[in-house]
Amino acid sequence: MRLWETRCDSWCHFVRSSNVSVEYLAHRVETTELLAFIGCSGSLISITQLLLLEKEELQSLSFDGSTVLPMVVFSLALFAFYSLTPLMLRLGGAALFNLSLLTSDLWAVGVSAVVFNQPVSLSFQFLSLEP
Protein backbone atom coordinates (compact mmCIF):
# COMPACT_ATOMS: atom_id res chain seq x y z
CA MET A 1 0.00 0.00 0.00
CA ARG A 2 1.14 3.52 -0.67
CA LEU A 3 1.65 5.98 2.14
CA TRP A 4 -1.37 8.12 1.22
CA GLU A 5 -3.59 5.04 1.07
CA THR A 6 -2.43 4.03 4.54
CA ARG A 7 -3.10 7.52 5.89
CA CYS A 8 -6.53 7.67 4.28
CA ASP A 9 -7.44 4.22 5.54
CA SER A 10 -6.30 4.97 9.08
CA TRP A 11 -8.19 8.29 9.04
CA CYS A 12 -11.37 6.51 7.90
CA HIS A 13 -11.03 4.01 10.75
CA PHE A 14 -10.49 6.85 13.22
CA VAL A 15 -13.55 8.78 12.02
CA ARG A 16 -15.71 5.65 12.01
CA SER A 17 -14.73 4.66 15.55
CA SER A 18 -15.16 8.24 16.70
CA ASN A 19 -18.69 8.41 15.30
CA VAL A 20 -19.60 5.08 16.87
CA SER A 21 -18.29 6.36 20.23
CA VAL A 22 -20.31 9.55 19.91
CA GLU A 23 -23.41 7.51 19.02
CA TYR A 24 -22.87 5.43 22.17
CA LEU A 25 -22.64 8.63 24.22
CA ALA A 26 -25.62 10.20 22.45
CA HIS A 27 -27.87 7.42 23.74
CA ARG A 28 -26.55 7.54 27.31
CA VAL A 29 -25.88 11.17 28.26
CA GLU A 30 -27.76 14.43 27.94
CA THR A 31 -27.41 16.38 24.70
CA THR A 32 -25.96 19.43 26.45
CA GLU A 33 -23.23 17.31 28.06
CA LEU A 34 -22.38 15.71 24.74
CA LEU A 35 -22.28 19.06 22.95
CA ALA A 36 -20.02 20.47 25.66
CA PHE A 37 -17.71 17.46 25.35
CA ILE A 38 -17.55 17.72 21.56
CA GLY A 39 -17.05 21.48 21.70
CA CYS A 40 -14.27 21.38 24.30
CA SER A 41 -12.37 18.52 22.72
CA GLY A 42 -12.78 19.93 19.22
CA SER A 43 -11.57 23.35 20.35
CA LEU A 44 -8.51 21.88 22.02
CA ILE A 45 -7.63 19.83 18.94
CA SER A 46 -8.18 22.79 16.60
CA ILE A 47 -6.13 25.21 18.71
CA THR A 48 -3.29 22.70 19.00
CA GLN A 49 -3.34 22.10 15.25
CA LEU A 50 -3.41 25.83 14.55
CA LEU A 51 -0.48 26.59 16.84
CA LEU A 52 1.65 23.68 15.69
CA LEU A 53 1.01 23.66 11.96
CA GLU A 54 -0.15 27.11 10.91
CA LYS A 55 1.48 29.61 13.24
CA GLU A 56 3.31 31.51 10.45
CA GLU A 57 0.20 31.75 8.27
CA LEU A 58 -1.82 33.08 11.20
CA GLN A 59 0.78 35.74 11.96
CA SER A 60 0.89 36.90 8.34
CA LEU A 61 -2.91 37.09 8.02
CA SER A 62 -4.49 40.53 7.81
CA PHE A 63 -7.76 40.66 9.71
CA ASP A 64 -10.09 42.71 7.52
CA GLY A 65 -13.60 42.16 6.20
CA SER A 66 -12.50 39.86 3.39
CA THR A 67 -10.90 37.40 5.81
CA VAL A 68 -13.07 37.72 8.91
CA LEU A 69 -16.43 37.15 7.19
CA PRO A 70 -15.52 33.72 5.72
CA MET A 71 -14.11 32.69 9.11
CA VAL A 72 -17.32 33.67 10.88
CA VAL A 73 -19.48 31.89 8.30
CA PHE A 74 -17.29 28.77 8.55
CA SER A 75 -17.50 28.87 12.35
CA LEU A 76 -21.30 29.12 12.20
CA ALA A 77 -21.43 26.20 9.76
CA LEU A 78 -19.28 24.09 12.10
CA PHE A 79 -21.45 25.10 15.05
CA ALA A 80 -24.56 23.95 13.18
CA PHE A 81 -22.86 20.72 12.10
CA TYR A 82 -21.68 19.77 15.59
CA SER A 83 -24.97 20.83 17.16
CA LEU A 84 -26.94 18.56 14.83
CA THR A 85 -24.51 15.62 15.05
CA PRO A 86 -25.92 14.15 18.31
CA LEU A 87 -29.46 14.42 16.96
CA MET A 88 -28.43 12.71 13.72
CA LEU A 89 -26.64 9.97 15.65
CA ARG A 90 -29.66 9.38 17.87
CA LEU A 91 -32.09 9.21 14.97
CA GLY A 92 -30.06 7.40 12.33
CA GLY A 93 -27.02 5.90 13.99
CA ALA A 94 -23.33 6.01 13.18
CA ALA A 95 -23.66 3.95 9.99
CA LEU A 96 -26.08 6.40 8.38
CA PHE A 97 -24.00 9.35 9.57
CA ASN A 98 -20.80 7.86 8.12
CA LEU A 99 -22.51 7.13 4.81
CA SER A 100 -23.84 10.68 4.60
CA LEU A 101 -20.34 12.05 5.22
CA LEU A 102 -18.88 9.74 2.57
CA THR A 103 -21.41 10.82 -0.06
CA SER A 104 -20.98 14.55 0.60
CA ASP A 105 -18.11 14.74 -1.91
CA LEU A 106 -20.29 13.21 -4.60
CA TRP A 107 -23.05 15.71 -3.85
CA ALA A 108 -20.55 18.57 -4.06
CA VAL A 109 -19.33 17.40 -7.47
CA GLY A 110 -22.89 16.91 -8.70
CA VAL A 111 -24.03 20.35 -7.57
CA SER A 112 -20.96 22.04 -9.04
CA ALA A 113 -21.54 20.27 -12.36
CA VAL A 114 -25.29 20.87 -12.58
CA VAL A 115 -25.81 24.20 -10.83
CA PHE A 116 -22.53 25.98 -11.56
CA ASN A 117 -21.83 24.31 -14.94
CA GLN A 118 -18.31 23.34 -13.91
CA PRO A 119 -16.77 20.31 -15.57
CA VAL A 120 -15.89 17.36 -13.37
CA SER A 121 -12.13 17.23 -13.06
CA LEU A 122 -10.28 14.28 -14.46
CA SER A 123 -8.58 13.64 -11.12
CA PHE A 124 -11.94 13.14 -9.38
CA GLN A 125 -13.04 10.72 -12.07
CA PHE A 126 -9.88 8.65 -11.56
CA LEU A 127 -10.11 8.78 -7.76
CA SER A 128 -13.71 7.61 -7.76
CA LEU A 129 -12.92 4.45 -9.76
CA GLU A 130 -12.46 1.20 -7.89
CA PRO A 131 -8.96 -0.32 -8.32
mmCIF file of C-alpha atoms in Angstrom:
data_model
loop_
_atom_site.group_PDB
_atom_site.id
_atom_site.type_symbol
_atom_site.label_atom_id
_atom_site.label_comp_id
_atom_site.label_asym_id
_atom_site.label_seq_id
_atom_site.Cartn_x
_atom_site.Cartn_y
_atom_site.Cartn_z
ATOM 1 C CA MET A 1 0.000 0.000 0.000
ATOM 2 C CA ARG A 2 1.145 3.516 -0.675
ATOM 3 C CA LEU A 3 1.650 5.981 2.136
ATOM 4 C CA TRP A 4 -1.372 8.120 1.223
ATOM 5 C CA GLU A 5 -3.588 5.038 1.069
ATOM 6 C CA THR A 6 -2.430 4.030 4.540
ATOM 7 C CA ARG A 7 -3.099 7.519 5.885
ATOM 8 C CA CYS A 8 -6.530 7.671 4.276
ATOM 9 C CA ASP A 9 -7.438 4.221 5.540
ATOM 10 C CA SER A 10 -6.296 4.968 9.076
ATOM 11 C CA TRP A 11 -8.191 8.290 9.036
ATOM 12 C CA CYS A 12 -11.375 6.506 7.904
ATOM 13 C CA HIS A 13 -11.032 4.007 10.753
ATOM 14 C CA PHE A 14 -10.492 6.854 13.215
ATOM 15 C CA VAL A 15 -13.552 8.775 12.025
ATOM 16 C CA ARG A 16 -15.707 5.649 12.013
ATOM 17 C CA SER A 17 -14.728 4.656 15.545
ATOM 18 C CA SER A 18 -15.159 8.243 16.702
ATOM 19 C CA ASN A 19 -18.691 8.413 15.296
ATOM 20 C CA VAL A 20 -19.600 5.079 16.868
ATOM 21 C CA SER A 21 -18.295 6.359 20.227
ATOM 22 C CA VAL A 22 -20.315 9.554 19.909
ATOM 23 C CA GLU A 23 -23.407 7.508 19.017
ATOM 24 C CA TYR A 24 -22.866 5.434 22.167
ATOM 25 C CA LEU A 25 -22.637 8.628 24.219
ATOM 26 C CA ALA A 26 -25.618 10.200 22.447
ATOM 27 C CA HIS A 27 -27.870 7.424 23.736
ATOM 28 C CA ARG A 28 -26.549 7.537 27.305
ATOM 29 C CA VAL A 29 -25.876 11.170 28.258
ATOM 30 C CA GLU A 30 -27.755 14.433 27.944
ATOM 31 C CA THR A 31 -27.411 16.375 24.701
ATOM 32 C CA THR A 32 -25.959 19.426 26.453
ATOM 33 C CA GLU A 33 -23.226 17.310 28.064
ATOM 34 C CA LEU A 34 -22.384 15.710 24.740
ATOM 35 C CA LEU A 35 -22.281 19.063 22.948
ATOM 36 C CA ALA A 36 -20.017 20.470 25.665
ATOM 37 C CA PHE A 37 -17.711 17.457 25.347
ATOM 38 C CA ILE A 38 -17.555 17.724 21.557
ATOM 39 C CA GLY A 39 -17.050 21.483 21.705
ATOM 40 C CA CYS A 40 -14.274 21.385 24.296
ATOM 41 C CA SER A 41 -12.366 18.517 22.724
ATOM 42 C CA GLY A 42 -12.779 19.928 19.217
ATOM 43 C CA SER A 43 -11.575 23.347 20.352
ATOM 44 C CA LEU A 44 -8.507 21.879 22.021
ATOM 45 C CA ILE A 45 -7.632 19.827 18.937
ATOM 46 C CA SER A 46 -8.181 22.795 16.601
ATOM 47 C CA ILE A 47 -6.131 25.213 18.707
ATOM 48 C CA THR A 48 -3.289 22.701 19.001
ATOM 49 C CA GLN A 49 -3.338 22.103 15.246
ATOM 50 C CA LEU A 50 -3.407 25.832 14.549
ATOM 51 C CA LEU A 51 -0.479 26.590 16.836
ATOM 52 C CA LEU A 52 1.655 23.677 15.692
ATOM 53 C CA LEU A 53 1.015 23.665 11.960
ATOM 54 C CA GLU A 54 -0.153 27.109 10.915
ATOM 55 C CA LYS A 55 1.483 29.612 13.236
ATOM 56 C CA GLU A 56 3.306 31.508 10.451
ATOM 57 C CA GLU A 57 0.197 31.746 8.271
ATOM 58 C CA LEU A 58 -1.819 33.078 11.200
ATOM 59 C CA GLN A 59 0.780 35.744 11.961
ATOM 60 C CA SER A 60 0.894 36.898 8.340
ATOM 61 C CA LEU A 61 -2.907 37.091 8.025
ATOM 62 C CA SER A 62 -4.493 40.526 7.811
ATOM 63 C CA PHE A 63 -7.759 40.661 9.711
ATOM 64 C CA ASP A 64 -10.089 42.713 7.524
ATOM 65 C CA GLY A 65 -13.603 42.159 6.202
ATOM 66 C CA SER A 66 -12.500 39.857 3.388
ATOM 67 C CA THR A 67 -10.901 37.404 5.813
ATOM 68 C CA VAL A 68 -13.073 37.718 8.910
ATOM 69 C CA LEU A 69 -16.434 37.151 7.194
ATOM 70 C CA PRO A 70 -15.517 33.724 5.716
ATOM 71 C CA MET A 71 -14.106 32.692 9.108
ATOM 72 C CA VAL A 72 -17.316 33.674 10.876
ATOM 73 C CA VAL A 73 -19.475 31.886 8.298
ATOM 74 C CA PHE A 74 -17.291 28.771 8.547
ATOM 75 C CA SER A 75 -17.500 28.874 12.351
ATOM 76 C CA LEU A 76 -21.296 29.124 12.199
ATOM 77 C CA ALA A 77 -21.428 26.195 9.763
ATOM 78 C CA LEU A 78 -19.277 24.094 12.102
ATOM 79 C CA PHE A 79 -21.451 25.105 15.048
ATOM 80 C CA ALA A 80 -24.560 23.945 13.185
ATOM 81 C CA PHE A 81 -22.859 20.719 12.105
ATOM 82 C CA TYR A 82 -21.684 19.774 15.590
ATOM 83 C CA SER A 83 -24.970 20.833 17.164
ATOM 84 C CA LEU A 84 -26.939 18.563 14.834
ATOM 85 C CA THR A 85 -24.511 15.623 15.052
ATOM 86 C CA PRO A 86 -25.918 14.155 18.312
ATOM 87 C CA LEU A 87 -29.455 14.423 16.963
ATOM 88 C CA MET A 88 -28.429 12.707 13.723
ATOM 89 C CA LEU A 89 -26.640 9.967 15.649
ATOM 90 C CA ARG A 90 -29.658 9.375 17.871
ATOM 91 C CA LEU A 91 -32.087 9.215 14.970
ATOM 92 C CA GLY A 92 -30.061 7.402 12.333
ATOM 93 C CA GLY A 93 -27.017 5.900 13.993
ATOM 94 C CA ALA A 94 -23.334 6.013 13.181
ATOM 95 C CA ALA A 95 -23.660 3.949 9.989
ATOM 96 C CA LEU A 96 -26.080 6.400 8.382
ATOM 97 C CA PHE A 97 -24.003 9.352 9.574
ATOM 98 C CA ASN A 98 -20.797 7.859 8.123
ATOM 99 C CA LEU A 99 -22.511 7.131 4.812
ATOM 100 C CA SER A 100 -23.838 10.675 4.604
ATOM 101 C CA LEU A 101 -20.337 12.047 5.218
ATOM 102 C CA LEU A 102 -18.881 9.745 2.573
ATOM 103 C CA THR A 103 -21.406 10.817 -0.059
ATOM 104 C CA SER A 104 -20.981 14.548 0.598
ATOM 105 C CA ASP A 105 -18.111 14.741 -1.914
ATOM 106 C CA LEU A 106 -20.294 13.207 -4.603
ATOM 107 C CA TRP A 107 -23.052 15.713 -3.855
ATOM 108 C CA ALA A 108 -20.545 18.567 -4.060
ATOM 109 C CA VAL A 109 -19.331 17.399 -7.471
ATOM 110 C CA GLY A 110 -22.894 16.911 -8.695
ATOM 111 C CA VAL A 111 -24.033 20.349 -7.571
ATOM 112 C CA SER A 112 -20.962 22.045 -9.040
ATOM 113 C CA ALA A 113 -21.536 20.269 -12.355
ATOM 114 C CA VAL A 114 -25.293 20.868 -12.581
ATOM 115 C CA VAL A 115 -25.814 24.201 -10.827
ATOM 116 C CA PHE A 116 -22.528 25.980 -11.561
ATOM 117 C CA ASN A 117 -21.832 24.314 -14.940
ATOM 118 C CA GLN A 118 -18.309 23.345 -13.913
ATOM 119 C CA PRO A 119 -16.773 20.308 -15.569
ATOM 120 C CA VAL A 120 -15.891 17.364 -13.375
ATOM 121 C CA SER A 121 -12.132 17.234 -13.057
ATOM 122 C CA LEU A 122 -10.279 14.275 -14.459
ATOM 123 C CA SER A 123 -8.582 13.640 -11.117
ATOM 124 C CA PHE A 124 -11.938 13.142 -9.376
ATOM 125 C CA GLN A 125 -13.035 10.718 -12.073
ATOM 126 C CA PHE A 126 -9.883 8.646 -11.556
ATOM 127 C CA LEU A 127 -10.114 8.777 -7.761
ATOM 128 C CA SER A 128 -13.714 7.613 -7.760
ATOM 129 C CA LEU A 129 -12.922 4.450 -9.755
ATOM 130 C CA GLU A 130 -12.462 1.198 -7.891
ATOM 131 C CA PRO A 131 -8.965 -0.317 -8.315
#
